[in-house]
mmCIF file of C-alpha atoms in Angstrom:
data_model
loop_
_atom_site.group_PDB
_atom_site.id
_atom_site.type_symbol
_atom_site.label_atom_id
_atom_site.label_comp_id
_atom_site.label_asym_id
_atom_site.label_seq_id
_atom_site.Cartn_x
_atom_site.Cartn_y
_atom_site.Cartn_z
ATOM 1 C CA PRO J 216 0.000 0.000 0.000
ATOM 2 C CA GLU J 217 2.841 2.420 0.796
ATOM 3 C CA LEU J 218 4.314 1.899 -2.665
ATOM 4 C CA VAL J 219 0.984 2.477 -4.403
ATOM 5 C CA GLU J 220 0.564 5.659 -2.367
ATOM 6 C CA LEU J 221 4.055 6.862 -3.284
ATOM 7 C CA PHE J 222 3.462 6.328 -6.989
ATOM 8 C CA SER J 223 0.051 7.992 -6.812
ATOM 9 C CA GLN J 224 1.704 11.230 -5.674
ATOM 10 C CA SER J 225 4.120 11.381 -8.618
ATOM 11 C CA ASP J 226 3.485 13.527 -11.698
ATOM 12 C CA CYS J 227 5.222 10.979 -13.910
ATOM 13 C CA ASN J 228 6.106 7.350 -13.287
ATOM 14 C CA ILE J 229 8.321 5.459 -15.728
ATOM 15 C CA VAL J 230 8.873 1.700 -15.848
ATOM 16 C CA ASN J 231 10.933 -0.591 -18.008
ATOM 17 C CA LEU J 232 8.413 -3.019 -19.518
ATOM 18 C CA GLU J 233 10.644 -6.051 -19.848
ATOM 19 C CA ALA J 234 8.375 -8.318 -21.870
ATOM 20 C CA PRO J 235 6.220 -7.876 -24.967
ATOM 21 C CA VAL J 236 2.470 -7.762 -24.393
ATOM 22 C CA THR J 237 1.370 -9.955 -27.260
ATOM 23 C CA GLU J 238 -0.454 -13.123 -28.235
ATOM 24 C CA SER J 239 2.082 -13.907 -30.938
ATOM 25 C CA LYS J 240 3.648 -17.371 -30.779
ATOM 26 C CA ASN J 241 6.428 -16.595 -33.251
ATOM 27 C CA LYS J 242 9.567 -16.811 -31.114
ATOM 28 C CA ILE J 243 12.829 -15.442 -32.494
ATOM 29 C CA LEU J 244 16.014 -17.513 -32.465
ATOM 30 C CA LYS J 245 18.088 -16.432 -29.455
ATOM 31 C CA THR J 246 19.743 -17.651 -26.298
ATOM 32 C CA GLY J 247 17.998 -17.273 -22.965
ATOM 33 C CA PRO J 248 14.290 -17.282 -22.141
ATOM 34 C CA HIS J 249 11.485 -15.845 -24.238
ATOM 35 C CA LEU J 250 9.346 -13.568 -22.084
ATOM 36 C CA LYS J 251 5.743 -12.595 -22.641
ATOM 37 C CA ALA J 252 3.452 -10.449 -20.487
ATOM 38 C CA ASP J 253 -0.216 -11.181 -19.845
ATOM 39 C CA LYS J 254 -2.295 -8.288 -21.136
ATOM 40 C CA GLN J 255 -4.839 -7.921 -18.350
ATOM 41 C CA SER J 256 -2.587 -8.480 -15.341
ATOM 42 C CA THR J 257 0.066 -6.175 -16.808
ATOM 43 C CA LEU J 258 -2.509 -3.453 -17.397
ATOM 44 C CA ASP J 259 -3.852 -3.881 -13.872
ATOM 45 C CA VAL J 260 -0.400 -3.347 -12.386
ATOM 46 C CA LEU J 261 0.460 -0.382 -14.623
ATOM 47 C CA LYS J 262 -2.807 1.333 -13.765
ATOM 48 C CA CYS J 263 -2.552 0.540 -10.062
ATOM 49 C CA LEU J 264 0.914 2.082 -9.970
ATOM 50 C CA ASN J 265 -0.125 5.152 -11.994
ATOM 51 C CA ILE J 266 2.417 4.494 -14.759
ATOM 52 C CA HIS J 267 2.711 7.168 -17.437
ATOM 53 C CA ILE J 268 5.659 6.018 -19.572
ATOM 54 C CA ALA J 269 6.801 2.515 -20.555
ATOM 55 C CA ALA J 270 10.441 2.232 -21.604
ATOM 56 C CA LEU J 271 10.604 -0.564 -24.174
ATOM 57 C CA ALA J 272 14.284 -0.558 -25.130
ATOM 58 C CA ASN J 273 15.370 -3.852 -23.640
ATOM 59 C CA ASN J 274 16.647 -7.254 -24.737
ATOM 60 C CA HIS J 275 13.250 -8.994 -24.521
ATOM 61 C CA ILE J 276 10.928 -6.639 -26.389
ATOM 62 C CA LYS J 277 11.484 -8.564 -29.642
ATOM 63 C CA ASP J 278 11.270 -12.082 -28.163
ATOM 64 C CA TYR J 279 8.143 -12.654 -30.244
ATOM 65 C CA ASP J 280 9.491 -10.955 -33.339
ATOM 66 C CA GLU J 281 8.324 -7.676 -34.830
ATOM 67 C CA GLN J 282 4.651 -8.419 -34.158
ATOM 68 C CA GLY J 283 5.354 -8.610 -30.449
ATOM 69 C CA VAL J 284 6.977 -5.185 -30.563
ATOM 70 C CA LEU J 285 4.099 -3.623 -32.478
ATOM 71 C CA ASP J 286 1.505 -5.274 -30.237
ATOM 72 C CA THR J 287 3.220 -3.875 -27.144
ATOM 73 C CA ILE J 288 3.308 -0.361 -28.553
ATOM 74 C CA GLU J 289 -0.382 -0.632 -29.455
ATOM 75 C CA PHE J 290 -1.190 -1.940 -25.972
ATOM 76 C CA CYS J 291 0.514 1.057 -24.367
ATOM 77 C CA VAL J 292 -1.108 3.635 -26.635
ATOM 78 C CA GLU J 293 -4.574 2.150 -26.239
ATOM 79 C CA ASN J 294 -4.262 2.378 -22.468
ATOM 80 C CA GLY J 295 -2.906 5.901 -22.208
ATOM 81 C CA ILE J 296 0.707 4.936 -21.532
ATOM 82 C CA GLN J 297 3.459 6.567 -23.589
ATOM 83 C CA PRO J 298 5.805 3.969 -25.151
ATOM 84 C CA ILE J 299 9.423 5.003 -25.718
ATOM 85 C CA GLY J 300 12.564 3.235 -26.917
ATOM 86 C CA ALA J 301 10.954 0.948 -29.502
ATOM 87 C CA GLY J 302 9.235 1.369 -32.833
ATOM 88 C CA GLU J 303 8.483 -0.045 -36.253
ATOM 89 C CA ASN J 304 11.972 1.023 -37.389
ATOM 90 C CA ILE J 305 15.092 2.565 -35.879
ATOM 91 C CA GLU J 306 14.047 6.095 -36.819
ATOM 92 C CA LYS J 307 10.898 5.787 -34.715
ATOM 93 C CA ALA J 308 12.474 3.664 -31.981
ATOM 94 C CA SER J 309 15.182 6.255 -31.361
ATOM 95 C CA ARG J 310 12.888 9.261 -31.074
ATOM 96 C CA THR J 311 13.474 11.439 -28.047
ATOM 97 C CA HIS J 312 10.393 11.849 -25.849
ATOM 98 C CA VAL J 313 9.861 15.303 -24.358
ATOM 99 C CA LEU J 314 8.068 15.686 -21.059
ATOM 100 C CA LYS J 315 6.725 19.133 -20.152
ATOM 101 C CA THR J 316 6.832 20.009 -16.464
ATOM 102 C CA ASP J 317 6.542 23.124 -14.314
ATOM 103 C CA GLU J 318 10.314 23.021 -13.852
ATOM 104 C CA GLY J 319 11.017 22.849 -17.599
ATOM 105 C CA THR J 320 11.113 20.324 -20.422
ATOM 106 C CA ILE J 321 12.718 16.925 -19.906
ATOM 107 C CA ALA J 322 14.057 14.975 -22.869
ATOM 108 C CA ILE J 323 13.990 11.214 -22.281
ATOM 109 C CA ILE J 324 16.274 8.970 -24.327
ATOM 110 C CA ASN J 325 15.828 5.201 -23.957
ATOM 111 C CA ILE J 326 18.469 2.819 -25.333
ATOM 112 C CA ALA J 327 19.422 -0.842 -24.965
ATOM 113 C CA GLU J 328 22.498 -2.927 -25.585
ATOM 114 C CA ASN J 329 22.192 -4.846 -28.840
ATOM 115 C CA GLU J 330 20.943 -8.295 -27.832
ATOM 116 C CA TRP J 331 18.577 -9.735 -30.465
ATOM 117 C CA ALA J 332 16.031 -6.957 -30.025
ATOM 118 C CA SER J 333 17.360 -3.969 -31.981
ATOM 119 C CA ALA J 334 15.287 -2.235 -34.632
ATOM 120 C CA GLY J 335 16.609 -1.842 -38.154
ATOM 121 C CA ALA J 336 16.059 0.635 -40.942
ATOM 122 C CA ASN J 337 12.989 -1.348 -41.982
ATOM 123 C CA SER J 338 12.299 -3.631 -39.034
ATOM 124 C CA ALA J 339 10.649 -3.128 -35.660
ATOM 125 C CA GLY J 340 12.533 -3.408 -32.400
ATOM 126 C CA ALA J 341 14.351 -1.551 -29.654
ATOM 127 C CA ASN J 342 16.530 1.520 -29.894
ATOM 128 C CA GLY J 343 19.868 -0.280 -29.961
ATOM 129 C CA MET J 344 22.915 1.270 -28.350
ATOM 130 C CA ASP J 345 25.193 3.183 -30.701
ATOM 131 C CA LEU J 346 27.621 5.548 -29.017
ATOM 132 C CA ILE J 347 27.799 8.059 -31.865
ATOM 133 C CA LYS J 348 24.034 8.110 -32.460
ATOM 134 C CA ASP J 349 23.283 8.285 -28.758
ATOM 135 C CA THR J 350 25.780 11.077 -28.172
ATOM 136 C CA ARG J 351 24.274 13.177 -30.932
ATOM 137 C CA LYS J 352 20.798 12.584 -29.499
ATOM 138 C CA ILE J 353 21.925 13.727 -26.050
ATOM 139 C CA GLN J 354 23.703 16.797 -27.376
ATOM 140 C CA GLN J 355 20.717 17.861 -29.488
ATOM 141 C CA ALA J 356 18.277 17.182 -26.661
ATOM 142 C CA LYS J 357 20.355 19.335 -24.325
ATOM 143 C CA ILE J 358 20.207 22.236 -26.764
ATOM 144 C CA GLU J 359 16.438 21.998 -27.113
ATOM 145 C CA ASN J 360 15.411 21.135 -23.528
ATOM 146 C CA ASP J 361 16.087 22.029 -19.922
ATOM 147 C CA PHE J 362 16.978 18.501 -18.789
ATOM 148 C CA VAL J 363 18.039 15.245 -20.416
ATOM 149 C CA PHE J 364 17.353 11.836 -18.856
ATOM 150 C CA VAL J 365 19.026 8.761 -20.350
ATOM 151 C CA ILE J 366 17.546 5.342 -19.575
ATOM 152 C CA VAL J 367 19.889 2.476 -20.457
ATOM 153 C CA HIS J 368 19.176 -1.252 -20.533
ATOM 154 C CA GLY J 369 22.492 -3.035 -20.246
ATOM 155 C CA GLY J 370 25.168 -4.559 -18.064
ATOM 156 C CA HIS J 371 26.159 -7.958 -16.734
ATOM 157 C CA GLU J 372 23.308 -9.976 -15.259
ATOM 158 C CA TYR J 373 23.462 -10.730 -11.526
ATOM 159 C CA TYR J 374 26.709 -8.763 -11.101
ATOM 160 C CA ASN J 375 26.379 -5.900 -8.658
ATOM 161 C CA LEU J 376 29.038 -3.575 -10.066
ATOM 162 C CA PRO J 377 29.259 -1.754 -13.395
ATOM 163 C CA SER J 378 32.013 -2.798 -15.745
ATOM 164 C CA PRO J 379 34.803 -0.277 -16.470
ATOM 165 C CA ARG J 380 33.281 0.166 -19.950
ATOM 166 C CA MET J 381 29.841 0.924 -18.508
ATOM 167 C CA GLN J 382 31.210 3.424 -16.037
ATOM 168 C CA GLU J 383 33.217 5.198 -18.723
ATOM 169 C CA GLN J 384 30.266 5.244 -21.132
ATOM 170 C CA TYR J 385 27.639 6.400 -18.641
ATOM 171 C CA ARG J 386 29.984 9.115 -17.391
ATOM 172 C CA PHE J 387 30.515 10.130 -21.005
ATOM 173 C CA TYR J 388 26.754 10.510 -21.397
ATOM 174 C CA ALA J 389 26.849 12.886 -18.421
ATOM 175 C CA GLU J 390 29.675 14.847 -20.002
ATOM 176 C CA GLN J 391 27.617 15.197 -23.185
ATOM 177 C CA GLY J 392 24.675 16.753 -21.361
ATOM 178 C CA ALA J 393 22.730 14.034 -19.563
ATOM 179 C CA ASP J 394 21.341 15.277 -16.253
ATOM 180 C CA LEU J 395 20.393 11.772 -15.100
ATOM 181 C CA VAL J 396 21.463 8.312 -16.250
ATOM 182 C CA VAL J 397 19.420 5.325 -15.079
ATOM 183 C CA GLY J 398 20.335 1.726 -15.886
ATOM 184 C CA HIS J 399 18.655 -1.646 -15.550
ATOM 185 C CA HIS J 400 18.993 -5.204 -16.883
ATOM 186 C CA THR J 401 21.289 -6.850 -14.347
ATOM 187 C CA HIS J 402 18.411 -8.065 -12.101
ATOM 188 C CA CYS J 403 20.318 -6.701 -9.104
ATOM 189 C CA VAL J 404 21.206 -3.298 -7.714
ATOM 190 C CA SER J 405 24.550 -2.240 -9.193
ATOM 191 C CA GLY J 406 25.370 0.955 -7.338
ATOM 192 C CA TYR J 407 25.209 4.648 -8.117
ATOM 193 C CA GLU J 408 27.388 7.737 -8.074
ATOM 194 C CA ILE J 409 27.188 11.493 -8.621
ATOM 195 C CA TYR J 410 29.521 12.339 -11.492
ATOM 196 C CA GLN J 411 30.103 16.021 -12.198
ATOM 197 C CA GLY J 412 26.716 16.749 -10.670
ATOM 198 C CA THR J 413 24.892 14.022 -12.630
ATOM 199 C CA PRO J 414 23.356 11.078 -10.743
ATOM 200 C CA ILE J 415 24.193 7.777 -12.420
ATOM 201 C CA TYR J 416 22.329 4.649 -11.326
ATOM 202 C CA TYR J 417 24.066 1.687 -12.919
ATOM 203 C CA SER J 418 21.182 -0.699 -12.300
ATOM 204 C CA LEU J 419 17.984 -0.402 -10.296
ATOM 205 C CA GLY J 420 17.541 -4.161 -9.993
ATOM 206 C CA ASN J 421 14.183 -5.882 -10.418
ATOM 207 C CA PHE J 422 10.979 -4.119 -9.449
ATOM 208 C CA LEU J 423 8.255 -6.633 -10.305
ATOM 209 C CA PHE J 424 9.580 -9.623 -12.209
ATOM 210 C CA THR J 425 7.372 -12.699 -12.165
ATOM 211 C CA LYS J 426 7.527 -15.923 -14.090
ATOM 212 C CA SER J 427 5.782 -19.278 -13.906
ATOM 213 C CA ASN J 428 7.278 -22.062 -11.868
ATOM 214 C CA PRO J 429 8.708 -24.940 -13.958
#
């Protein structure tokens, strides 16, 4: 109840939606599990927690191929939740979302390491990590907005420290204009720091991550 109350008081709640909301049975070829979210129970949770934005750039959004991606985007839109970080092609998946607040505009950039789920020029998927592309997005967003938030899906699963590469890259995002960098994917908390005034959370860990027993 305390968590529901906390979220109810927020002007904007953002979650990483780790699984496609789809009825597609067309699994892609990959290593690791294929995840799928139940439509009704997922909607119930998102509404209960007053979720406004669903970050879709993650390594599971394309588990059920392009249809799963498109179904998830449609699910979000139909239920008044803004999807970011995925799209029918890389141009749409990489679009910066702008949030208007009383304190100024916030540009939100959502990216994911390239693990089976990335969008292409003509294929649906996640906004795959590309340092040059991402840097240009951050720099442009900083020019046009008051704040820039970067949400990153990446890291080493079940390891509670960022790699030297991650730390260097996330700090670089801060140097390029990011006012906040938030990571997830590792399924555990991976520490945080304040770098040149920018909070960097290397991984938030799991929030609500359920799966059926074998």
